[in-house]
Coordinates of N, CA and C in Angstrom, one line a residue:
X14 N -11.5 13.2 -24.1 CA -12.1 13.0 -22.7 C -11.1 13.5 -21.7
X15 N -11.6 14.3 -20.7 CA -10.7 14.8 -19.7 C -10.4 13.7 -18.6
X16 N -9.3 13.8 -18.0 CA -8.9 12.8 -17.0 C -9.1 13.4 -15.6
X17 N -9.4 14.7 -15.5 CA -9.6 15.4 -14.2 C -10.9 16.2 -14.3
X18 N -11.9 15.9 -13.5 CA -13.1 16.7 -13.5 C -13.0 17.8 -12.5
X19 N -13.7 18.9 -12.8 CA -13.6 20.0 -11.9 C -15.0 20.5 -11.6
X20 N -15.4 20.7 -10.4 CA -16.7 21.2 -10.0 C -16.5 22.2 -8.8
X21 N -17.1 23.3 -8.9 CA -17.1 24.3 -7.8 C -18.5 24.4 -7.2
X22 N -18.5 24.2 -5.9 CA -19.7 24.4 -5.1 C -19.4 25.5 -4.0
X23 N -20.0 26.6 -4.3 CA -19.8 27.8 -3.5 C -18.3 28.1 -3.4
X24 N -17.7 27.9 -2.2 CA -16.3 28.3 -2.0 C -15.3 27.1 -2.0
X25 N -15.8 25.9 -2.4 CA -15.0 24.7 -2.4 C -14.9 24.2 -3.9
X26 N -13.7 23.9 -4.3 CA -13.5 23.2 -5.6 C -13.2 21.8 -5.4
X27 N -13.9 20.9 -6.3 CA -13.7 19.5 -6.2 C -13.0 19.0 -7.5
X28 N -11.8 18.4 -7.3 CA -11.1 17.8 -8.4 C -11.1 16.3 -8.3
X29 N -11.5 15.6 -9.3 CA -11.7 14.2 -9.3 C -10.8 13.6 -10.3
X30 N -9.9 12.7 -9.9 CA -9.0 11.9 -10.9 C -9.9 10.9 -11.6
X31 N -10.0 10.9 -12.9 CA -10.9 10.0 -13.6 C -10.1 9.3 -14.7
X32 N -9.3 8.3 -14.4 CA -8.4 7.6 -15.4 C -8.4 6.1 -15.0
X33 N -9.6 5.5 -15.3 CA -9.7 4.1 -14.9 C -8.7 3.2 -15.7
X34 N -8.3 2.0 -15.1 CA -8.9 1.5 -13.8 C -8.1 1.9 -12.6
X35 N -6.9 2.4 -12.8 CA -6.0 2.7 -11.6 C -5.8 4.2 -11.4
X36 N -6.4 5.1 -12.2 CA -6.1 6.5 -12.0 C -4.6 6.8 -12.2
X37 N -4.0 6.1 -13.2 CA -2.6 6.3 -13.4 C -2.3 7.8 -13.9
X38 N -1.2 8.3 -13.4 CA -0.8 9.7 -13.7 C -0.1 9.8 -15.1
X39 N -0.9 9.8 -16.1 CA -0.3 10.0 -17.5 C 0.1 11.4 -17.7
X40 N 0.8 11.7 -18.7 CA 1.2 13.1 -19.1 C -0.1 13.9 -19.3
X41 N -1.0 13.3 -20.0 CA -2.3 14.0 -20.2 C -3.0 14.4 -18.9
X42 N -3.0 13.4 -18.0 CA -3.7 13.7 -16.7 C -3.0 14.9 -16.0
X43 N -1.7 14.8 -16.0 CA -0.9 15.9 -15.3 C -1.2 17.3 -16.0
X44 N -1.3 17.3 -17.3 CA -1.6 18.5 -18.1 C -3.0 19.0 -17.7
X45 N -4.0 18.0 -17.7 CA -5.3 18.3 -17.3 C -5.4 18.9 -15.9
X46 N -4.6 18.4 -15.0 CA -4.6 18.9 -13.6 C -4.1 20.3 -13.6
X47 N -3.1 20.6 -14.3 CA -2.5 21.9 -14.4 C -3.5 22.9 -14.9
X48 N -4.2 22.5 -15.9 CA -5.3 23.4 -16.5 C -6.4 23.7 -15.5
X49 N -6.8 22.7 -14.7 CA -7.8 22.9 -13.7 C -7.3 23.8 -12.6
X50 N -6.1 23.7 -12.3 CA -5.5 24.7 -11.3 C -5.6 26.1 -11.8
X51 N -5.3 26.2 -13.1 CA -5.4 27.6 -13.8 C -6.8 28.1 -13.5
X52 N -7.9 27.3 -13.8 CA -9.2 27.7 -13.6 C -9.5 28.1 -12.2
X53 N -9.1 27.3 -11.2 CA -9.3 27.6 -9.8 C -8.7 28.9 -9.4
X54 N -7.5 29.1 -9.9 CA -6.7 30.3 -9.5 C -7.4 31.6 -9.9
X55 N -8.2 31.5 -11.0 CA -8.9 32.6 -11.5 C -10.2 32.8 -10.8
X56 N -10.7 31.9 -10.1 CA -12.0 31.9 -9.4 C -11.8 32.5 -8.0
X57 N -12.1 33.8 -7.9 CA -11.9 34.5 -6.6 C -12.7 34.0 -5.4
X58 N -13.7 33.1 -5.7 CA -14.6 32.6 -4.7 C -14.0 31.4 -4.0
X59 N -13.1 30.7 -4.6 CA -12.6 29.4 -4.1 C -11.7 29.6 -2.9
X60 N -11.9 28.9 -1.8 CA -11.1 29.0 -0.6 C -10.5 27.7 -0.2
X61 N -10.9 26.6 -0.8 CA -10.4 25.3 -0.4 C -10.7 24.3 -1.6
X62 N -9.8 23.3 -1.7 CA -9.9 22.3 -2.8 C -9.9 20.9 -2.2
X63 N -10.8 20.1 -2.7 CA -10.8 18.6 -2.3 C -10.4 17.8 -3.5
X64 N -9.3 17.1 -3.4 CA -8.8 16.2 -4.5 C -9.0 14.8 -4.1
X65 N -9.7 14.0 -5.0 CA -9.9 12.6 -4.7 C -10.0 11.8 -6.0
X66 N -9.9 10.5 -5.9 CA -9.9 9.6 -7.1 C -11.3 8.9 -7.3
X67 N -11.7 8.8 -8.5 CA -12.9 8.1 -8.8 C -12.6 6.6 -8.9
X68 N -13.6 5.8 -8.4 CA -13.4 4.3 -8.5 C -12.7 3.8 -7.3
X69 N -11.9 2.7 -7.5 CA -11.3 2.0 -6.4 C -10.0 2.6 -5.8
X70 N -9.5 3.6 -6.5 CA -8.2 4.1 -6.1 C -8.1 5.7 -6.1
X71 N -7.3 6.2 -5.2 CA -6.9 7.6 -5.3 C -6.0 7.7 -6.6
X72 N -4.9 7.1 -6.6 CA -4.0 6.9 -7.8 C -3.0 5.8 -7.5
X73 N -2.9 4.8 -8.3 CA -2.0 3.7 -8.1 C -0.6 4.1 -8.7
X74 N -0.4 5.3 -9.2 CA 0.9 5.7 -9.6 C 1.0 6.2 -11.0
X75 N 2.3 6.4 -11.5 CA 2.5 6.9 -12.8 C 2.1 5.9 -13.9
X76 N 1.9 6.4 -15.1 CA 1.5 5.5 -16.2 C 2.8 4.8 -16.7
X77 N 3.0 3.6 -16.2 CA 4.3 2.9 -16.6 C 4.4 2.6 -18.1
X78 N 3.3 2.5 -18.8 CA 3.3 2.3 -20.2 C 4.0 3.4 -20.9
X79 N 3.9 4.6 -20.4 CA 4.5 5.8 -21.0 C 6.0 5.7 -21.0
X80 N 6.5 5.0 -19.9 CA 8.0 4.9 -19.8 C 8.6 4.1 -21.0
X81 N 7.9 3.2 -21.6 CA 8.4 2.4 -22.7 C 8.5 3.2 -24.0
X82 N 7.9 4.4 -24.0 CA 8.0 5.2 -25.2 C 9.2 6.2 -25.2
X83 N 9.8 6.2 -24.0 CA 11.0 7.1 -23.9 C 12.3 6.3 -24.2
X84 N 13.3 7.0 -24.7 CA 14.5 6.3 -25.2 C 15.8 6.8 -24.5
X85 N 15.8 8.1 -24.1 CA 17.1 8.6 -23.6 C 16.9 9.0 -22.1
X86 N 18.0 9.0 -21.4 CA 18.0 9.4 -20.0 C 17.4 10.9 -19.9
X87 N 17.7 11.7 -20.9 CA 17.2 13.1 -20.8 C 15.7 13.1 -20.9
X88 N 15.1 12.1 -21.6 CA 13.6 12.1 -21.7 C 13.0 11.8 -20.4
X89 N 13.7 10.8 -19.6 CA 13.2 10.5 -18.3 C 13.4 11.6 -17.3
X90 N 14.5 12.3 -17.5 CA 14.7 13.5 -16.6 C 13.7 14.6 -16.8
X91 N 13.3 14.8 -18.1 CA 12.3 15.8 -18.4 C 10.9 15.4 -17.8
X92 N 10.6 14.1 -17.9 CA 9.4 13.6 -17.4 C 9.3 13.8 -15.9
X93 N 10.5 13.6 -15.2 CA 10.6 13.8 -13.8 C 10.4 15.2 -13.4
X94 N 11.1 16.1 -14.1 CA 11.0 17.5 -13.8 C 9.6 18.1 -14.1
X95 N 8.9 17.6 -15.1 CA 7.6 18.1 -15.4 C 6.7 17.8 -14.2
X96 N 6.8 16.5 -13.7 CA 5.9 16.1 -12.6 C 6.3 16.9 -11.3
X97 N 7.6 17.1 -11.1 CA 8.1 17.8 -9.9 C 7.6 19.2 -9.9
X98 N 7.6 19.9 -11.1 CA 7.2 21.3 -11.2 C 5.7 21.4 -10.9
X99 N 4.9 20.5 -11.4 CA 3.5 20.5 -11.1 C 3.2 20.3 -9.6
X100 N 3.9 19.4 -9.0 CA 3.6 19.1 -7.6 C 4.2 20.2 -6.7
X101 N 5.3 20.9 -7.2 CA 5.7 22.1 -6.5 C 4.7 23.2 -6.5
X102 N 4.0 23.3 -7.7 CA 3.0 24.3 -7.8 C 1.8 24.0 -6.9
X103 N 1.5 22.7 -6.7 CA 0.4 22.4 -5.8 C 0.8 22.7 -4.4
X104 N 2.0 22.4 -4.0 CA 2.5 22.7 -2.6 C 2.5 24.2 -2.4
X105 N 2.8 25.0 -3.4 CA 2.9 26.4 -3.2 C 1.6 27.1 -3.6
X106 N 0.6 26.4 -3.8 CA -0.7 26.9 -4.3 C -1.3 27.8 -3.2
X107 N -1.9 29.0 -3.6 CA -2.4 29.9 -2.5 C -3.7 29.4 -1.9
X108 N -4.3 28.3 -2.4 CA -5.5 27.8 -1.8 C -5.2 26.4 -1.3
X109 N -5.6 26.1 0.0 CA -5.3 24.8 0.6 C -5.9 23.6 -0.2
X110 N -5.2 22.6 -0.4 CA -5.6 21.4 -1.1 C -5.7 20.2 -0.1
X111 N -6.9 19.6 0.0 CA -7.1 18.5 0.8 C -7.2 17.2 -0.1
X112 N -6.3 16.2 0.2 CA -6.3 15.0 -0.5 C -7.2 14.0 0.3
X113 N -8.2 13.5 -0.4 CA -9.1 12.4 0.2 C -8.6 11.1 -0.4
X114 N -8.0 10.3 0.4 CA -7.3 9.1 -0.1 C -8.0 7.8 0.3
X115 N -8.4 7.0 -0.7 CA -8.9 5.7 -0.5 C -8.2 4.7 -1.4
X116 N -8.4 3.5 -1.2 CA -7.7 2.5 -2.0 C -6.2 2.7 -2.0
X117 N -5.6 2.9 -3.2 CA -4.2 2.9 -3.2 C -3.7 4.3 -3.6
X118 N -2.7 4.8 -2.9 CA -1.9 6.0 -3.3 C -0.5 5.6 -3.3
X119 N -0.1 5.1 -4.5 CA 1.2 4.5 -4.6 C 2.1 5.3 -5.7
X120 N 3.4 5.2 -5.4 CA 4.3 5.9 -6.4 C 3.9 7.3 -6.6
X121 N 3.7 7.7 -7.9 CA 3.3 9.0 -8.2 C 2.0 9.5 -7.6
X122 N 1.2 8.5 -7.3 CA -0.1 8.8 -6.6 C 0.2 9.4 -5.2
X123 N 1.1 8.7 -4.5 CA 1.5 9.2 -3.1 C 2.3 10.5 -3.2
X124 N 3.1 10.6 -4.3 CA 3.8 11.9 -4.4 C 2.9 13.1 -4.7
X125 N 1.8 12.8 -5.4 CA 0.8 13.8 -5.6 C 0.1 14.2 -4.3
X126 N -0.2 13.2 -3.5 CA -0.9 13.4 -2.3 C 0.0 14.1 -1.3
X127 N 1.3 13.9 -1.3 CA 2.2 14.5 -0.4 C 2.4 16.0 -0.8
X128 N 2.1 16.4 -2.0 CA 2.2 17.8 -2.4 C 1.0 18.6 -1.9
X129 N 0.0 17.9 -1.6 CA -1.2 18.5 -1.0 C -0.9 19.0 0.4
X130 N -1.8 19.8 1.0 CA -1.5 20.4 2.3 C -2.1 19.6 3.4
X131 N -3.1 18.9 3.2 CA -3.8 18.1 4.2 C -4.2 16.8 3.5
X132 N -4.0 15.6 4.3 CA -4.4 14.3 3.8 C -5.3 13.6 4.7
X133 N -6.5 13.2 4.2 CA -7.4 12.3 5.0 C -7.4 11.0 4.3
X134 N -7.4 9.9 5.1 CA -7.3 8.6 4.5 C -8.3 7.6 5.1
X135 N -8.6 6.6 4.4 CA -9.4 5.5 5.0 C -8.4 4.6 5.7
X136 N -8.9 3.8 6.7 CA -8.0 2.9 7.4 C -7.4 1.8 6.5
X137 N -8.2 1.4 5.4 CA -7.7 0.4 4.5 C -6.9 0.9 3.4
X138 N -6.7 2.2 3.3 CA -5.9 2.8 2.2 C -4.5 2.3 2.3
X139 N -3.9 2.2 1.1 CA -2.5 1.7 1.0 C -1.6 2.8 0.4
X140 N -0.6 3.2 1.2 CA 0.2 4.3 0.8 C 1.7 3.8 0.7
X141 N 2.4 4.1 -0.4 CA 3.7 3.7 -0.5 C 4.4 4.2 -1.8
X142 N 5.7 4.0 -1.8 CA 6.6 4.3 -2.9 C 7.3 3.0 -3.4
X143 N 6.6 2.2 -4.2 CA 7.1 0.9 -4.6 C 8.1 0.8 -5.8
X144 N 8.6 2.0 -6.2 CA 9.4 2.0 -7.4 C 10.6 1.1 -7.4
X145 N 11.2 0.9 -6.2 CA 12.4 0.1 -6.1 C 12.1 -1.4 -6.5
X146 N 10.9 -1.8 -6.4 CA 10.5 -3.2 -6.8 C 10.5 -3.3 -8.3
X147 N 10.5 -2.2 -9.0 CA 10.6 -2.2 -10.5 C 12.1 -1.9 -10.9
X148 N 13.0 -1.8 -10.0 CA 14.3 -1.4 -10.3 C 14.6 0.0 -10.7
X149 N 13.6 0.9 -10.3 CA 13.7 2.3 -10.5 C 13.6 3.0 -9.2
X150 N 13.4 4.4 -9.2 CA 13.3 5.1 -8.0 C 12.2 6.1 -8.2
X151 N 11.7 6.7 -7.1 CA 10.7 7.8 -7.2 C 11.2 8.9 -8.0
X152 N 10.3 9.6 -8.8 CA 10.8 10.7 -9.6 C 10.1 11.9 -9.5
X153 N 9.0 12.0 -8.7 CA 8.2 13.2 -8.6 C 8.4 13.8 -7.2
X154 N 9.6 13.8 -6.7 CA 10.0 14.4 -5.4 C 9.7 13.5 -4.2
X155 N 9.4 12.2 -4.4 CA 9.1 11.3 -3.3 C 10.2 11.2 -2.3
X156 N 11.5 11.2 -2.8 CA 12.6 11.1 -1.9 C 12.8 12.3 -1.1
X157 N 12.3 13.4 -1.5 CA 12.4 14.7 -0.8 C 11.3 15.0 0.1
X158 N 10.1 14.7 -0.2 CA 8.9 15.0 0.6 C 8.7 14.0 1.7
X159 N 8.8 12.7 1.4 CA 8.5 11.7 2.4 C 9.3 11.9 3.7
X160 N 10.6 12.1 3.7 CA 11.3 12.3 5.0 C 10.7 13.4 5.8
X161 N 10.2 14.5 5.2 CA 9.7 15.6 5.9 C 8.4 15.2 6.7
X162 N 7.7 14.2 6.3 CA 6.5 13.8 7.0 C 6.8 12.6 8.0
X163 N 7.6 11.7 7.6 CA 7.7 10.5 8.4 C 9.1 10.4 9.1
X164 N 10.0 11.3 8.8 CA 11.4 11.2 9.3 C 12.3 10.4 8.4
X165 N 13.6 10.6 8.5 CA 14.5 10.0 7.5 C 14.5 8.4 7.7
X166 N 14.5 7.9 8.9 CA 14.6 6.5 9.1 C 13.5 5.7 8.4
X167 N 12.2 6.2 8.7 CA 11.1 5.6 8.1 C 11.0 5.8 6.6
X168 N 11.5 6.9 6.1 CA 11.6 7.1 4.7 C 12.5 6.1 4.0
X169 N 13.7 5.9 4.6 CA 14.6 4.9 4.1 C 13.9 3.6 4.0
X170 N 13.3 3.2 5.1 CA 12.6 1.9 5.1 C 11.5 1.8 4.0
X171 N 10.7 2.8 3.9 CA 9.6 2.7 3.0 C 10.1 2.7 1.5
X172 N 11.1 3.5 1.2 CA 11.5 3.6 -0.2 C 12.4 2.4 -0.5
X173 N 13.3 2.0 0.4 CA 14.2 0.9 0.0 C 13.5 -0.4 -0.1
X174 N 12.5 -0.6 0.8 CA 11.8 -1.9 0.7 C 10.7 -1.9 -0.3
X175 N 10.1 -0.7 -0.5 CA 9.0 -0.6 -1.4 C 7.7 -1.0 -0.8
X176 N 7.7 -1.3 0.5 CA 6.5 -1.8 1.2 C 5.6 -0.7 1.6
X177 N 4.3 -0.8 1.4 CA 3.4 0.3 1.7 C 2.9 0.2 3.2
X178 N 2.3 1.2 3.6 CA 1.6 1.2 4.9 C 0.1 1.5 4.7
X179 N -0.6 1.2 5.8 CA -2.1 1.4 5.7 C -2.4 2.8 6.3
X180 N -3.7 3.2 6.2 CA -4.1 4.5 6.6 C -3.8 4.8 8.0
X181 N -4.1 3.8 8.9 CA -3.8 4.0 10.3 C -2.4 4.3 10.6
X182 N -1.5 3.5 10.0 CA 0.0 3.7 10.2 C 0.4 5.1 9.6
X183 N -0.3 5.5 8.5 CA 0.1 6.8 7.8 C -0.2 7.9 8.8
X184 N -1.3 7.8 9.6 CA -1.6 8.8 10.5 C -0.6 8.8 11.7
X185 N -0.3 7.6 12.1 CA 0.6 7.4 13.3 C 2.0 8.0 13.0
X186 N 2.5 7.9 11.7 CA 3.8 8.3 11.4 C 3.8 9.7 10.8
X187 N 2.7 10.4 10.7 CA 2.6 11.8 10.3 C 2.4 12.0 8.8
X188 N 2.2 10.9 8.1 CA 2.0 11.1 6.6 C 0.6 11.6 6.3
X189 N -0.4 11.3 7.2 CA -1.8 11.7 7.0 C -2.3 12.4 8.2
X190 N -3.3 13.2 8.1 CA -3.8 13.9 9.2 C -4.8 13.1 10.1
X191 N -5.7 12.4 9.4 CA -6.7 11.6 10.1 C -7.3 10.5 9.3
X192 N -7.9 9.6 10.0 CA -8.6 8.5 9.3 C -10.1 8.7 9.3
X193 N -10.7 8.4 8.2 CA -12.2 8.5 8.0 C -12.7 7.2 7.5
X194 N -14.0 6.9 7.8 CA -14.6 5.6 7.3 C -14.7 5.7 5.8
X195 N -14.8 4.5 5.2 CA -14.9 4.3 3.8 C -16.0 5.2 3.2
X196 N -17.2 5.2 3.9 CA -18.3 5.9 3.4 C -18.3 7.4 3.8
X197 N -17.5 7.7 4.7 CA -17.5 9.1 5.3 C -16.3 9.9 4.8
X198 N -15.4 9.3 4.0 CA -14.2 10.0 3.6 C -14.5 11.4 2.9
X199 N -15.3 11.4 1.9 CA -15.6 12.6 1.2 C -16.3 13.6 2.1
X200 N -17.3 13.1 2.8 CA -18.1 14.0 3.7 C -17.1 14.6 4.7
X201 N -16.2 13.9 5.3 CA -15.3 14.4 6.3 C -14.3 15.4 5.6
X202 N -13.9 15.2 4.4 CA -13.1 16.1 3.7 C -13.8 17.4 3.4
X203 N -15.0 17.3 3.0 CA -15.9 18.5 2.7 C -16.1 19.3 4.0
X204 N -16.3 18.6 5.1 CA -16.5 19.2 6.4 C -15.3 20.1 6.8
X205 N -14.1 19.5 6.6 CA -12.8 20.2 6.8 C -12.7 21.4 5.9
X206 N -13.0 21.2 4.6 CA -12.9 22.3 3.6 C -13.9 23.4 4.0
X207 N -15.0 23.1 4.5 CA -16.0 24.1 4.9 C -15.5 24.9 6.1
X208 N -14.8 24.2 7.0 CA -14.3 24.9 8.2 C -13.2 26.0 7.7
X209 N -12.4 25.6 6.7 CA -11.4 26.5 6.2 C -12.1 27.6 5.4
X210 N -13.1 27.3 4.6 CA -13.8 28.3 3.8 C -14.5 29.3 4.6
X211 N -14.8 29.0 5.8 CA -15.5 29.9 6.7 C -14.6 31.0 7.2
X212 N -13.3 30.9 6.9 CA -12.3 31.9 7.3 C -12.2 33.0 6.3
X213 N -11.5 34.1 6.6 CA -11.2 35.1 5.7 C -10.2 34.7 4.6
X214 N -10.4 34.9 3.4 CA -9.5 34.5 2.3 C -8.2 35.3 2.4
X215 N -8.1 36.6 2.7 CA -6.8 37.2 2.9 C -6.0 36.5 4.0
X216 N -6.6 36.1 5.1 CA -5.9 35.5 6.2 C -5.4 34.1 5.7
X217 N -6.3 33.3 5.0 CA -5.9 32.0 4.5 C -4.7 32.1 3.6
X218 N -4.7 33.1 2.7 CA -3.6 33.3 1.8 C -2.3 33.6 2.5
X219 N -2.4 34.4 3.6 CA -1.2 34.7 4.3 C -0.6 33.4 5.0
X220 N -1.5 32.6 5.5 CA -1.0 31.3 6.1 C -0.3 30.5 5.0
X221 N -0.9 30.4 3.8 CA -0.4 29.6 2.8 C 1.0 30.1 2.4
X222 N 1.3 31.4 2.5 CA 2.6 32.0 2.2 C 3.6 31.7 3.3
X223 N 3.1 31.6 4.6 CA 4.0 31.6 5.7 C 4.5 30.2 6.1
X224 N 3.6 29.2 6.1 CA 4.0 27.9 6.6 C 5.2 27.3 5.8
X225 N 5.3 27.5 4.4 CA 6.4 27.0 3.7 C 7.8 27.4 4.2
X226 N 7.9 28.6 4.9 CA 9.2 29.0 5.5 C 9.6 27.9 6.5
X227 N 8.7 27.4 7.3 CA 9.0 26.4 8.3 C 9.5 25.1 7.7
X228 N 8.8 24.7 6.5 CA 9.1 23.5 5.9 C 10.5 23.5 5.3
X229 N 11.0 24.7 4.9 CA 12.3 24.8 4.3 C 13.4 25.2 5.3
X230 N 13.0 25.3 6.6 CA 14.0 25.6 7.6 C 14.4 27.0 7.7
X231 N 13.7 27.9 7.0 CA 14.1 29.3 7.0 C 13.4 30.1 8.1
X232 N 13.8 29.7 9.4 CA 13.0 30.3 10.5 C 13.2 31.8 10.6
X233 N 14.4 32.3 10.5 CA 14.6 33.8 10.6 C 13.9 34.6 9.6
X234 N 13.8 34.0 8.4 CA 13.1 34.7 7.3 C 11.6 34.5 7.5
X235 N 11.2 33.4 8.0 CA 9.8 33.1 8.3 C 9.2 34.0 9.3
X236 N 9.9 34.3 10.4 CA 9.3 35.2 11.5 C 9.3 36.6 11.0
X237 N 10.2 37.0 10.1 CA 10.1 38.4 9.6 C 8.9 38.5 8.7
X238 N 8.7 37.5 7.9 CA 7.5 37.5 7.0 C 6.2 37.4 7.8
X239 N 6.2 36.7 8.9 CA 5.0 36.6 9.7 C 4.7 38.0 10.3
X240 N 5.7 38.7 10.8 CA 5.5 40.0 11.4 C 5.0 41.0 10.4
X241 N 5.5 40.9 9.2 CA 5.0 41.8 8.1 C 3.6 41.4 7.8
X242 N 3.3 40.1 7.6 CA 1.9 39.7 7.3 C 1.0 40.1 8.4
X243 N 1.4 39.9 9.7 CA 0.6 40.3 10.8 C 0.2 41.7 10.8
X244 N 1.1 42.6 10.4 CA 0.8 44.0 10.3 C -0.1 44.3 9.1
X245 N 0.1 43.6 8.0 CA -0.7 43.8 6.8 C -2.1 43.4 7.0
X246 N -2.3 42.2 7.7 CA -3.6 41.7 7.8 C -4.6 42.6 8.6
X247 N -4.0 43.3 9.6 CA -4.8 44.2 10.4 C -5.4 45.4 9.6
X248 N -4.9 45.6 8.4 CA -5.4 46.6 7.5 C -6.6 46.1 6.7
X249 N -6.9 44.8 6.8 CA -8.0 44.3 6.0 C -9.4 44.5 6.7
X250 N -10.4 44.6 5.9 CA -11.8 44.8 6.4 C -12.2 43.6 7.2
X251 N -11.7 42.4 6.8 CA -12.1 41.2 7.5 C -11.5 41.1 8.9
X252 N -10.3 41.7 9.1 CA -9.7 41.7 10.4 C -10.5 42.6 11.3
X253 N -10.9 43.8 10.8 CA -11.8 44.7 11.6 C -13.1 44.0 12.0
X254 N -13.7 43.3 11.0 CA -14.9 42.6 11.3 C -14.7 41.5 12.3
X255 N -13.6 40.7 12.2 CA -13.4 39.6 13.1 C -13.2 40.1 14.5
X256 N -12.5 41.2 14.7 CA -12.2 41.8 16.1 C -13.5 42.3 16.6
X257 N -14.3 43.0 15.8 CA -15.6 43.6 16.3 C -16.6 42.4 16.7
X258 N -16.6 41.4 15.8 CA -17.5 40.2 16.1 C -17.1 39.6 17.4
X259 N -15.8 39.4 17.7 CA -15.4 38.8 18.9 C -15.8 39.6 20.1
X260 N -15.6 41.0 20.0 CA -16.0 41.8 21.2 C -17.5 41.9 21.3
X261 N -18.2 41.7 20.2 CA -19.7 41.7 20.3 C -20.3 40.4 20.5
X262 N -19.4 39.3 20.7 CA -19.8 38.0 20.9 C -20.8 37.4 19.9
X263 N -20.4 37.6 18.6 CA -21.2 37.1 17.5 C -20.3 36.5 16.5
X264 N -20.9 35.8 15.5 CA -20.1 35.1 14.4 C -19.7 36.2 13.4
X265 N -18.4 36.2 13.0 CA -18.0 37.2 12.0 C -18.6 37.0 10.6
X266 N -18.8 38.0 9.9 CA -19.3 38.0 8.5 C -18.2 38.5 7.6
X267 N -17.3 37.5 7.2 CA -16.2 37.9 6.4 C -16.6 38.2 5.0
X268 N -16.0 39.2 4.3 CA -16.3 39.5 2.9 C -15.1 39.3 2.0
X269 N -14.0 38.7 2.6 CA -12.8 38.4 1.9 C -12.1 39.6 1.3
X270 N -12.1 40.7 2.1 CA -11.5 41.9 1.8 C -10.6 42.4 2.9

């Protein structure tokens, strides 16, 4: 039985974490997620992805039971690197991923959410990295991604105490984009995905390539890449259509070419 379901509706892909009761991130689940990303990457129609959890949680974290099956420090290091590589892939994915977070996004669950490009949360959602309360530390790049969203001081506080924050605080400190009602979370995520999917796919992919330069502090390289992409995009059919539609005061009809 799969732990990640995949459904495509027109230009939007829906990935649902299905590993009750807590949607723990087992090795199987991470492998399933990687396989679903392979499928999405091959589907030329998809322009946006919505990732959410089935049941009461987004994901309450890694599967702690798996830890007891490991014996050597090298085993734990390999487990960490496997998770990091998958989440790096999500962050570098050419299609924007929206995480719709309800219930708990803790430990590996929050690390997964942080690798996504946009995060919508419910006000009652609980987000945190509680690994220190178990005498361990985050292992799926939590120590590296969290400071980029909330700042180093807040990251020290959250990781060292292990205390979570709610959805409203997550938005305030930059960890999430916006709050949605419990019943409206998926609908709001879909609405955002639809706004993205209405744009030209070549332009979307250029943006997905360019913003990471800013995240890594490579400003001089980023502006060079932007200038090159700016020139390239004007050779696309969609750019011509977009400009003509603007001048003709109509909605553009992009063909993703």
